[in-house]
Amino acid sequence: MTSSSAASSSVRTALAPYGWDEAWADAFAPHAAEGLLPGRVVRVDRGQCDVVTADGVVRADTAFVTPHDPMKVVCTGDWVAVDPEGAHPRYVQAYLPRRTAFVRSTSSKRSEGQILAANVDHAIVAVSLAAELDLGRIERFLALAWESGAQPVVVLTKADLVPDALTLSYLVRDVETTAPGVPVLPVSSMDGDGLDVLVALVGGGTSVLLGQSGAGKSTLANALLGEDVMEVRATRDVDGKGRHTTTTRNLLALPGGGVLIDTPGLRGVGLYDAETGVGQVFSEIEALAEGCRFHDCAHEAEPGCAVLAAIDSGELPVRRLESYRKLKRENQYIVAKTDARLRAEMRREWKRKGAQGRAAMEAKRGRLR
């Protein structure tokens, strides 16, 4: 065996538990020819990152992969090319093209996106059953998850706090209605109920763990890891809300196969160019819309609207349509910030609706005279 093939075999053996495969090896070939080492980013903080390589975890500077565009900044889950041993300091020289990326908007006042995790196969949305279900927030997480290219999974944590099996089944059904095509798993990290199903579902790939503070993410991460790796704090007794225990995104190898990226609790879940994701979350509405008389039906008051007919018949809950409209508007607003053509179209649409409203008001006044 040549030295190069031996090195390649060593890389495969060391990095396979972190998701390294032949496709990544092929993409890395040009960097290997330059003498750089492949590795996966397990943590990023303050201009530095920890990278797991065939030589172990190394600390590297990210100055060369920190452009002004936040969408192009190296992040947890990236596969990178890092300087070999002996370089001082060691730098991440480049990262490989991402297969998937979980992105949210950085602020409602800005049009930039923020990448939370890269190269993810499953997006686990943790939702605590210790608090009232916020179905609208779940829909937001799912829209971003679908848009990322990952398979969403909703995990209802703290299932042991639900008083009886019947109540738990109702809660699961409510979330399933909100999440078409998405597995919904009630799990108790305290007694282990449901964990085996989750482990089997996410094993062998990369999963990112998402949710609000207090959703039980760190406890769930520890249960999946089989040891207390992540710090856990109790929720506040006053309002049941959690405290931030995870402050950075960390990539951790799971004992049963696969890797987990744990993330800090997310207070804001702003959409970022997630039209496809929104359509996936509300797939039943999109399917109904194909039966509308007009192809550009807004599902507000148009004749022959199949969506409104489903509302009238009770087939479609009003809350779902309202949530669909809200997320569609929000996503259009975010996209319009960077798309001049779309901004112009939206202004024309606002003017058209305004004119229709004024005409309807004038007609009403005429009838009353």
mmCIF file of C-alpha atoms in Angstrom:
data_model
loop_
_atom_site.group_PDB
_atom_site.id
_atom_site.type_symbol
_atom_site.label_atom_id
_atom_site.label_comp_id
_atom_site.label_asym_id
_atom_site.label_seq_id
_atom_site.Cartn_x
_atom_site.Cartn_y
_atom_site.Cartn_z
ATOM 1 C CA MET A 1 0.000 0.000 0.000
ATOM 2 C CA THR A 2 1.433 3.411 -0.968
ATOM 3 C CA SER A 3 1.785 6.188 1.572
ATOM 4 C CA SER A 4 -0.972 8.212 -0.114
ATOM 5 C CA SER A 5 -3.422 5.297 -0.103
ATOM 6 C CA ALA A 6 -2.529 4.535 3.515
ATOM 7 C CA ALA A 7 -3.223 8.173 4.423
ATOM 8 C CA SER A 8 -6.522 8.043 2.552
ATOM 9 C CA SER A 9 -7.512 4.884 4.407
ATOM 10 C CA SER A 10 -6.582 6.505 7.723
ATOM 11 C CA VAL A 11 -8.774 9.516 6.897
ATOM 12 C CA ARG A 12 -11.730 7.281 6.000
ATOM 13 C CA THR A 13 -11.417 5.310 9.223
ATOM 14 C CA ALA A 14 -11.095 8.386 11.439
ATOM 15 C CA LEU A 15 -13.727 10.573 9.785
ATOM 16 C CA ALA A 16 -16.369 8.011 8.749
ATOM 17 C CA PRO A 17 -18.151 8.339 12.152
ATOM 18 C CA TYR A 18 -18.526 12.062 11.367
ATOM 19 C CA GLY A 19 -20.075 11.494 7.930
ATOM 20 C CA TRP A 20 -17.047 11.325 5.629
ATOM 21 C CA ASP A 21 -17.784 9.389 2.433
ATOM 22 C CA GLU A 22 -16.428 8.915 -1.083
ATOM 23 C CA ALA A 23 -18.293 11.942 -2.409
ATOM 24 C CA TRP A 24 -16.641 14.177 0.190
ATOM 25 C CA ALA A 25 -13.274 12.581 -0.596
ATOM 26 C CA ASP A 26 -13.706 13.362 -4.305
ATOM 27 C CA ALA A 27 -14.668 16.971 -3.537
ATOM 28 C CA PHE A 28 -11.625 17.312 -1.287
ATOM 29 C CA ALA A 29 -9.126 15.928 -3.844
ATOM 30 C CA PRO A 30 -7.866 19.350 -5.072
ATOM 31 C CA HIS A 31 -7.127 20.390 -1.470
ATOM 32 C CA ALA A 32 -5.411 17.061 -0.742
ATOM 33 C CA ALA A 33 -3.096 17.762 -3.671
ATOM 34 C CA GLU A 34 -2.052 20.980 -1.884
ATOM 35 C CA GLY A 35 -1.125 19.029 1.253
ATOM 36 C CA LEU A 36 -4.128 20.206 3.295
ATOM 37 C CA LEU A 37 -5.994 17.992 5.771
ATOM 38 C CA PRO A 38 -9.732 17.246 5.643
ATOM 39 C CA GLY A 39 -11.819 17.712 8.747
ATOM 40 C CA ARG A 40 -15.260 18.593 10.020
ATOM 41 C CA VAL A 41 -15.990 21.687 12.074
ATOM 42 C CA VAL A 42 -17.341 20.716 15.486
ATOM 43 C CA ARG A 43 -17.422 24.194 17.041
ATOM 44 C CA VAL A 44 -16.893 27.835 16.013
ATOM 45 C CA ASP A 45 -16.213 30.732 18.373
ATOM 46 C CA ARG A 46 -14.355 34.066 18.327
ATOM 47 C CA GLY A 47 -12.568 33.655 15.046
ATOM 48 C CA GLN A 48 -11.378 30.159 15.877
ATOM 49 C CA CYS A 49 -12.858 26.724 15.337
ATOM 50 C CA ASP A 50 -12.322 23.158 16.481
ATOM 51 C CA VAL A 51 -11.942 20.707 13.604
ATOM 52 C CA VAL A 52 -11.989 16.932 13.940
ATOM 53 C CA THR A 53 -9.335 15.407 11.642
ATOM 54 C CA ALA A 54 -7.598 12.057 11.246
ATOM 55 C CA ASP A 55 -5.002 13.440 13.692
ATOM 56 C CA GLY A 56 -7.612 14.322 16.299
ATOM 57 C CA VAL A 57 -9.319 17.637 17.092
ATOM 58 C CA VAL A 58 -7.231 20.664 16.076
ATOM 59 C CA ARG A 59 -7.720 24.363 16.735
ATOM 60 C CA ALA A 60 -7.635 26.536 13.612
ATOM 61 C CA ASP A 61 -8.073 30.191 12.699
ATOM 62 C CA THR A 62 -11.059 31.089 10.472
ATOM 63 C CA ALA A 63 -9.687 34.366 9.061
ATOM 64 C CA PHE A 64 -9.671 33.005 5.493
ATOM 65 C CA VAL A 65 -13.272 31.761 5.666
ATOM 66 C CA THR A 66 -14.899 34.793 7.307
ATOM 67 C CA PRO A 67 -16.177 36.973 4.440
ATOM 68 C CA HIS A 68 -18.553 39.894 4.853
ATOM 69 C CA ASP A 69 -21.435 37.747 3.624
ATOM 70 C CA PRO A 70 -22.719 35.839 6.711
ATOM 71 C CA MET A 71 -24.062 33.115 4.409
ATOM 72 C CA LYS A 72 -20.470 32.246 3.436
ATOM 73 C CA VAL A 73 -18.970 32.118 6.912
ATOM 74 C CA VAL A 74 -17.685 28.708 8.020
ATOM 75 C CA CYS A 75 -20.050 27.063 10.492
ATOM 76 C CA THR A 76 -20.551 23.907 12.537
ATOM 77 C CA GLY A 77 -21.013 20.907 10.262
ATOM 78 C CA ASP A 78 -18.853 22.213 7.425
ATOM 79 C CA TRP A 79 -16.191 19.973 5.883
ATOM 80 C CA VAL A 80 -13.012 22.026 5.612
ATOM 81 C CA ALA A 81 -9.426 22.015 4.374
ATOM 82 C CA VAL A 82 -7.062 22.845 7.238
ATOM 83 C CA ASP A 83 -3.316 23.427 7.387
ATOM 84 C CA PRO A 84 -1.238 20.327 8.221
ATOM 85 C CA GLU A 85 0.614 19.852 11.494
ATOM 86 C CA GLY A 86 3.573 22.175 11.838
ATOM 87 C CA ALA A 87 1.869 25.311 10.539
ATOM 88 C CA HIS A 88 1.730 28.108 13.124
ATOM 89 C CA PRO A 89 -0.915 29.279 13.346
ATOM 90 C CA ARG A 90 -3.081 26.728 11.573
ATOM 91 C CA TYR A 91 -5.787 28.106 9.302
ATOM 92 C CA VAL A 92 -8.946 26.783 7.718
ATOM 93 C CA GLN A 93 -8.114 27.467 4.078
ATOM 94 C CA ALA A 94 -11.495 26.574 2.526
ATOM 95 C CA TYR A 95 -14.680 24.612 3.066
ATOM 96 C CA LEU A 96 -16.342 22.155 0.714
ATOM 97 C CA PRO A 97 -19.640 23.014 -1.037
ATOM 98 C CA ARG A 98 -22.521 22.381 1.354
ATOM 99 C CA ARG A 99 -25.107 19.713 0.646
ATOM 100 C CA THR A 100 -27.668 21.347 2.930
ATOM 101 C CA ALA A 101 -27.753 24.412 5.175
ATOM 102 C CA PHE A 102 -30.184 25.424 7.915
ATOM 103 C CA VAL A 103 -30.663 29.204 7.568
ATOM 104 C CA ARG A 104 -32.757 31.799 9.381
ATOM 105 C CA SER A 105 -32.928 35.578 8.954
ATOM 106 C CA THR A 106 -30.615 37.514 11.248
ATOM 107 C CA SER A 107 -33.128 40.269 12.018
ATOM 108 C CA SER A 108 -36.509 41.525 10.938
ATOM 109 C CA LYS A 109 -34.812 44.841 10.028
ATOM 110 C CA ARG A 110 -32.125 43.283 7.838
ATOM 111 C CA SER A 111 -32.097 41.028 4.795
ATOM 112 C CA GLU A 112 -29.167 38.814 5.771
ATOM 113 C CA GLY A 113 -29.347 35.121 6.514
ATOM 114 C CA GLN A 114 -27.559 33.269 9.307
ATOM 115 C CA ILE A 115 -26.424 29.681 8.817
ATOM 116 C CA LEU A 116 -27.006 27.641 11.967
ATOM 117 C CA ALA A 117 -25.694 24.289 10.730
ATOM 118 C CA ALA A 118 -24.351 22.774 7.510
ATOM 119 C CA ASN A 119 -24.592 19.375 5.829
ATOM 120 C CA VAL A 120 -27.542 18.206 7.929
ATOM 121 C CA ASP A 121 -29.705 15.157 7.129
ATOM 122 C CA HIS A 122 -32.324 15.533 9.902
ATOM 123 C CA ALA A 123 -33.623 18.670 11.609
ATOM 124 C CA ILE A 124 -34.967 17.717 15.046
ATOM 125 C CA VAL A 125 -37.431 20.320 16.311
ATOM 126 C CA ALA A 126 -37.710 19.909 20.086
ATOM 127 C CA VAL A 127 -41.031 21.062 21.556
ATOM 128 C CA SER A 128 -41.685 20.891 25.286
ATOM 129 C CA LEU A 129 -44.954 19.374 26.504
ATOM 130 C CA ALA A 130 -44.445 21.185 29.808
ATOM 131 C CA ALA A 131 -45.911 24.304 28.161
ATOM 132 C CA GLU A 132 -48.887 24.976 25.894
ATOM 133 C CA LEU A 133 -48.193 23.980 22.305
ATOM 134 C CA ASP A 134 -47.359 26.892 19.998
ATOM 135 C CA LEU A 135 -48.355 25.422 16.637
ATOM 136 C CA GLY A 136 -47.407 28.584 14.764
ATOM 137 C CA ARG A 137 -43.826 28.402 16.028
ATOM 138 C CA ILE A 138 -43.632 24.733 15.075
ATOM 139 C CA GLU A 139 -44.722 25.667 11.542
ATOM 140 C CA ARG A 140 -41.921 28.253 11.378
ATOM 141 C CA PHE A 141 -39.267 25.748 12.397
ATOM 142 C CA LEU A 142 -40.617 23.232 9.902
ATOM 143 C CA ALA A 143 -40.603 25.754 7.038
ATOM 144 C CA LEU A 144 -36.908 26.459 7.665
ATOM 145 C CA ALA A 145 -36.161 22.756 8.065
ATOM 146 C CA TRP A 146 -37.807 21.801 4.767
ATOM 147 C CA GLU A 147 -36.091 24.697 3.007
ATOM 148 C CA SER A 148 -32.692 23.524 4.288
ATOM 149 C CA GLY A 149 -32.983 20.238 2.430
ATOM 150 C CA ALA A 150 -33.039 18.195 5.643
ATOM 151 C CA GLN A 151 -35.833 15.872 6.787
ATOM 152 C CA PRO A 152 -37.697 17.462 9.723
ATOM 153 C CA VAL A 153 -38.577 15.481 12.836
ATOM 154 C CA VAL A 154 -40.711 16.916 15.665
ATOM 155 C CA VAL A 155 -39.784 15.559 19.084
ATOM 156 C CA LEU A 156 -42.284 16.294 21.856
ATOM 157 C CA THR A 157 -40.041 16.352 24.917
ATOM 158 C CA LYS A 158 -40.984 15.920 28.583
ATOM 159 C CA ALA A 159 -43.753 13.476 27.653
ATOM 160 C CA ASP A 160 -43.571 12.106 31.201
ATOM 161 C CA LEU A 161 -45.227 15.335 32.404
ATOM 162 C CA VAL A 162 -48.432 14.594 30.446
ATOM 163 C CA PRO A 163 -50.900 13.021 32.910
ATOM 164 C CA ASP A 164 -52.331 10.251 30.737
ATOM 165 C CA ALA A 165 -51.905 8.432 27.421
ATOM 166 C CA LEU A 166 -55.154 9.798 25.950
ATOM 167 C CA THR A 167 -54.095 13.416 26.470
ATOM 168 C CA LEU A 168 -50.694 12.629 24.965
ATOM 169 C CA SER A 169 -52.340 11.102 21.891
ATOM 170 C CA TYR A 170 -54.399 14.284 21.394
ATOM 171 C CA LEU A 171 -51.264 16.444 21.593
ATOM 172 C CA VAL A 172 -49.450 14.233 19.093
ATOM 173 C CA ARG A 173 -52.435 14.396 16.734
ATOM 174 C CA ASP A 174 -52.546 18.221 16.951
ATOM 175 C CA VAL A 175 -48.879 18.432 15.939
ATOM 176 C CA GLU A 176 -49.283 15.821 13.191
ATOM 177 C CA THR A 177 -52.039 17.974 11.676
ATOM 178 C CA THR A 178 -49.603 20.900 11.745
ATOM 179 C CA ALA A 179 -46.735 18.861 10.312
ATOM 180 C CA PRO A 180 -47.837 16.839 7.271
ATOM 181 C CA GLY A 181 -45.194 14.357 6.163
ATOM 182 C CA VAL A 182 -43.141 14.809 9.339
ATOM 183 C CA PRO A 183 -42.544 12.155 12.028
ATOM 184 C CA VAL A 184 -43.869 13.319 15.422
ATOM 185 C CA LEU A 185 -42.305 11.476 18.352
ATOM 186 C CA PRO A 186 -43.267 11.906 22.028
ATOM 187 C CA VAL A 187 -40.119 11.327 24.081
ATOM 188 C CA SER A 188 -39.204 11.307 27.756
ATOM 189 C CA SER A 189 -35.501 11.793 28.418
ATOM 190 C CA MET A 190 -36.151 10.994 32.080
ATOM 191 C CA ASP A 191 -37.450 7.440 31.626
ATOM 192 C CA GLY A 192 -36.249 6.786 28.070
ATOM 193 C CA ASP A 193 -39.664 6.349 26.465
ATOM 194 C CA GLY A 194 -39.481 6.966 22.708
ATOM 195 C CA LEU A 195 -35.703 7.364 22.587
ATOM 196 C CA ASP A 196 -35.146 4.070 20.755
ATOM 197 C CA VAL A 197 -37.372 5.221 17.892
ATOM 198 C CA LEU A 198 -35.515 8.540 17.653
ATOM 199 C CA VAL A 199 -32.086 6.869 17.748
ATOM 200 C CA ALA A 200 -33.091 4.531 14.925
ATOM 201 C CA LEU A 201 -34.472 7.429 12.896
ATOM 202 C CA VAL A 202 -31.403 9.682 13.050
ATOM 203 C CA GLY A 203 -28.635 7.076 13.234
ATOM 204 C CA GLY A 204 -26.023 7.143 10.496
ATOM 205 C CA GLY A 205 -26.536 10.761 9.437
ATOM 206 C CA THR A 206 -26.106 14.295 10.762
ATOM 207 C CA SER A 207 -28.910 15.773 12.876
ATOM 208 C CA VAL A 208 -29.305 19.322 14.144
ATOM 209 C CA LEU A 209 -31.246 19.864 17.374
ATOM 210 C CA LEU A 210 -33.410 22.997 17.361
ATOM 211 C CA GLY A 211 -35.905 24.637 19.669
ATOM 212 C CA GLN A 212 -36.545 27.343 22.236
ATOM 213 C CA SER A 213 -34.705 27.589 25.534
ATOM 214 C CA GLY A 214 -36.402 25.250 27.983
ATOM 215 C CA ALA A 215 -37.479 22.799 25.270
ATOM 216 C CA GLY A 216 -35.268 20.120 26.790
ATOM 217 C CA LYS A 217 -32.675 20.073 23.997
ATOM 218 C CA SER A 218 -29.625 19.592 26.220
ATOM 219 C CA THR A 219 -31.345 16.857 28.242
ATOM 220 C CA LEU A 220 -32.346 15.159 24.999
ATOM 221 C CA ALA A 221 -28.801 15.499 23.650
ATOM 222 C CA ASN A 222 -27.401 13.865 26.797
ATOM 223 C CA ALA A 223 -29.919 11.025 26.487
ATOM 224 C CA LEU A 224 -28.913 10.412 22.861
ATOM 225 C CA LEU A 225 -25.217 10.581 23.757
ATOM 226 C CA GLY A 226 -25.622 8.265 26.735
ATOM 227 C CA GLU A 227 -23.725 10.624 29.044
ATOM 228 C CA ASP A 228 -24.007 14.103 30.546
ATOM 229 C CA VAL A 229 -22.045 16.072 27.963
ATOM 230 C CA MET A 230 -24.303 19.133 27.742
ATOM 231 C CA GLU A 231 -25.039 21.334 30.760
ATOM 232 C CA VAL A 232 -28.672 21.249 31.879
ATOM 233 C CA ARG A 233 -30.518 23.848 33.950
ATOM 234 C CA ALA A 234 -34.042 23.822 35.313
ATOM 235 C CA THR A 235 -36.701 26.003 33.723
ATOM 236 C CA ARG A 236 -37.870 29.062 35.641
ATOM 237 C CA ASP A 237 -40.690 28.344 38.038
ATOM 238 C CA VAL A 238 -42.253 31.761 37.370
ATOM 239 C CA ASP A 239 -43.080 31.273 33.703
ATOM 240 C CA GLY A 240 -41.740 27.849 32.757
ATOM 241 C CA LYS A 241 -39.233 29.372 30.343
ATOM 242 C CA GLY A 242 -35.740 28.000 29.982
ATOM 243 C CA ARG A 243 -32.326 29.527 30.408
ATOM 244 C CA HIS A 244 -29.618 29.356 27.754
ATOM 245 C CA THR A 245 -27.363 26.414 28.654
ATOM 246 C CA THR A 246 -25.905 25.830 25.186
ATOM 247 C CA THR A 247 -24.141 28.979 23.964
ATOM 248 C CA THR A 248 -22.410 27.606 20.852
ATOM 249 C CA ARG A 249 -23.249 25.036 18.205
ATOM 250 C CA ASN A 250 -21.459 21.776 18.958
ATOM 251 C CA LEU A 251 -21.099 18.682 16.773
ATOM 252 C CA LEU A 252 -20.983 15.428 18.742
ATOM 253 C CA ALA A 253 -20.615 11.801 17.606
ATOM 254 C CA LEU A 254 -23.471 9.546 18.728
ATOM 255 C CA PRO A 255 -22.586 6.125 20.192
ATOM 256 C CA GLY A 256 -25.086 4.332 17.947
ATOM 257 C CA GLY A 257 -23.882 6.043 14.785
ATOM 258 C CA GLY A 258 -24.403 9.477 13.295
ATOM 259 C CA VAL A 259 -23.604 12.893 14.693
ATOM 260 C CA LEU A 260 -25.650 15.531 16.505
ATOM 261 C CA ILE A 261 -25.341 19.311 16.293
ATOM 262 C CA ASP A 262 -26.759 20.916 19.430
ATOM 263 C CA THR A 263 -27.708 24.585 19.113
ATOM 264 C CA PRO A 264 -28.508 27.398 21.556
ATOM 265 C CA GLY A 265 -32.165 28.106 22.242
ATOM 266 C CA LEU A 266 -33.666 30.241 19.483
ATOM 267 C CA ARG A 267 -35.803 33.186 20.581
ATOM 268 C CA GLY A 268 -36.362 34.373 17.009
ATOM 269 C CA VAL A 269 -37.216 32.060 14.132
ATOM 270 C CA GLY A 270 -37.300 34.438 11.172
ATOM 271 C CA LEU A 271 -37.875 33.004 7.723
ATOM 272 C CA TYR A 272 -35.202 33.479 5.072
ATOM 273 C CA ASP A 273 -36.207 32.865 1.447
ATOM 274 C CA ALA A 274 -38.249 29.833 2.528
ATOM 275 C CA GLU A 275 -41.011 29.761 -0.095
ATOM 276 C CA THR A 276 -40.528 26.068 -0.839
ATOM 277 C CA GLY A 277 -40.406 25.257 2.873
ATOM 278 C CA VAL A 278 -43.631 27.139 3.576
ATOM 279 C CA GLY A 279 -45.320 25.314 0.726
ATOM 280 C CA GLN A 280 -44.162 21.979 2.159
ATOM 281 C CA VAL A 281 -45.487 22.785 5.654
ATOM 282 C CA PHE A 282 -48.861 23.750 4.227
ATOM 283 C CA SER A 283 -48.944 21.089 1.535
ATOM 284 C CA GLU A 284 -52.675 20.460 2.012
ATOM 285 C CA ILE A 285 -53.420 24.128 1.234
ATOM 286 C CA GLU A 286 -51.168 24.074 -1.835
ATOM 287 C CA ALA A 287 -52.947 20.917 -3.011
ATOM 288 C CA LEU A 288 -56.375 22.504 -2.493
ATOM 289 C CA ALA A 289 -55.245 25.633 -4.360
ATOM 290 C CA GLU A 290 -54.812 23.588 -7.531
ATOM 291 C CA GLY A 291 -58.611 23.357 -7.637
ATOM 292 C CA CYS A 292 -59.190 27.132 -7.466
ATOM 293 C CA ARG A 293 -60.850 28.779 -10.457
ATOM 294 C CA PHE A 294 -58.054 31.363 -10.799
ATOM 295 C CA HIS A 295 -54.400 30.317 -10.866
ATOM 296 C CA ASP A 296 -53.399 33.449 -8.905
ATOM 297 C CA CYS A 297 -56.146 33.045 -6.305
ATOM 298 C CA ALA A 298 -55.238 34.718 -2.998
ATOM 299 C CA HIS A 299 -57.821 32.627 -1.071
ATOM 300 C CA GLU A 300 -59.475 35.712 0.361
ATOM 301 C CA ALA A 301 -62.806 36.361 -1.372
ATOM 302 C CA GLU A 302 -62.385 35.078 -4.929
ATOM 303 C CA PRO A 303 -65.223 33.077 -6.508
ATOM 304 C CA GLY A 304 -64.480 29.411 -7.052
ATOM 305 C CA CYS A 305 -61.789 29.297 -4.352
ATOM 306 C CA ALA A 306 -61.251 25.669 -3.342
ATOM 307 C CA VAL A 307 -59.335 26.697 -0.215
ATOM 308 C CA LEU A 308 -62.201 28.825 1.127
ATOM 309 C CA ALA A 309 -64.618 26.023 0.245
ATOM 310 C CA ALA A 310 -62.525 23.696 2.424
ATOM 311 C CA ILE A 311 -62.748 26.246 5.245
ATOM 312 C CA ASP A 312 -66.551 26.395 4.893
ATOM 313 C CA SER A 313 -66.843 22.600 4.927
ATOM 314 C CA GLY A 314 -64.614 22.245 7.975
ATOM 315 C CA GLU A 315 -62.006 20.261 6.041
ATOM 316 C CA LEU A 316 -59.368 22.974 6.605
ATOM 317 C CA PRO A 317 -58.971 24.745 9.982
ATOM 318 C CA VAL A 318 -59.110 28.546 9.825
ATOM 319 C CA ARG A 319 -55.936 28.728 11.925
ATOM 320 C CA ARG A 320 -53.956 26.873 9.252
ATOM 321 C CA LEU A 321 -54.985 29.288 6.506
ATOM 322 C CA GLU A 322 -54.229 32.319 8.679
ATOM 323 C CA SER A 323 -50.799 30.928 9.544
ATOM 324 C CA TYR A 324 -50.139 30.142 5.872
ATOM 325 C CA ARG A 325 -50.976 33.709 4.864
ATOM 326 C CA LYS A 326 -48.803 35.139 7.622
ATOM 327 C CA LEU A 327 -45.709 33.106 6.738
ATOM 328 C CA LYS A 328 -46.164 33.749 3.005
ATOM 329 C CA ARG A 329 -46.335 37.513 3.639
ATOM 330 C CA GLU A 330 -43.317 37.438 5.937
ATOM 331 C CA ASN A 331 -41.256 35.445 3.473
ATOM 332 C CA GLN A 332 -42.183 37.770 0.605
ATOM 333 C CA TYR A 333 -41.164 40.759 2.726
ATOM 334 C CA ILE A 334 -37.745 39.257 3.499
ATOM 335 C CA VAL A 335 -37.090 38.299 -0.126
ATOM 336 C CA ALA A 336 -38.278 41.690 -1.367
ATOM 337 C CA LYS A 337 -35.538 43.416 0.627
ATOM 338 C CA THR A 338 -32.961 42.050 -1.802
ATOM 339 C CA ASP A 339 -35.124 41.687 -4.939
ATOM 340 C CA ALA A 340 -36.039 44.988 -6.627
ATOM 341 C CA ARG A 341 -38.362 43.292 -9.138
ATOM 342 C CA LEU A 342 -40.326 41.584 -6.374
ATOM 343 C CA ARG A 343 -40.548 44.866 -4.429
ATOM 344 C CA ALA A 344 -42.109 46.514 -7.480
ATOM 345 C CA GLU A 345 -44.569 43.641 -7.911
ATOM 346 C CA MET A 346 -45.562 43.852 -4.254
ATOM 347 C CA ARG A 347 -46.148 47.620 -4.536
ATOM 348 C CA ARG A 348 -48.347 47.067 -7.597
ATOM 349 C CA GLU A 349 -50.276 44.373 -5.735
ATOM 350 C CA TRP A 350 -50.783 46.657 -2.713
ATOM 351 C CA LYS A 351 -52.058 49.425 -5.010
ATOM 352 C CA ARG A 352 -54.387 46.985 -6.796
ATOM 353 C CA LYS A 353 -55.866 45.742 -3.530
ATOM 354 C CA GLY A 354 -56.163 49.302 -2.261
ATOM 355 C CA ALA A 355 -58.076 50.315 -5.391
ATOM 356 C CA GLN A 356 -60.356 47.288 -5.060
ATOM 357 C CA GLY A 357 -61.037 48.183 -1.433
ATOM 358 C CA ARG A 358 -61.868 51.789 -2.299
ATOM 359 C CA ALA A 359 -64.139 50.693 -5.161
ATOM 360 C CA ALA A 360 -65.970 48.277 -2.883
ATOM 361 C CA MET A 361 -66.420 51.025 -0.290
ATOM 362 C CA GLU A 362 -67.753 53.456 -2.908
ATOM 363 C CA ALA A 363 -70.192 50.817 -4.189
ATOM 364 C CA LYS A 364 -71.387 50.160 -0.641
ATOM 365 C CA ARG A 365 -71.926 53.882 -0.037
ATOM 366 C CA GLY A 366 -73.870 54.113 -3.318
ATOM 367 C CA ARG A 367 -76.230 51.340 -2.208
ATOM 368 C CA LEU A 368 -76.817 53.031 1.115
ATOM 369 C CA ARG A 369 -77.787 56.362 -0.436
#
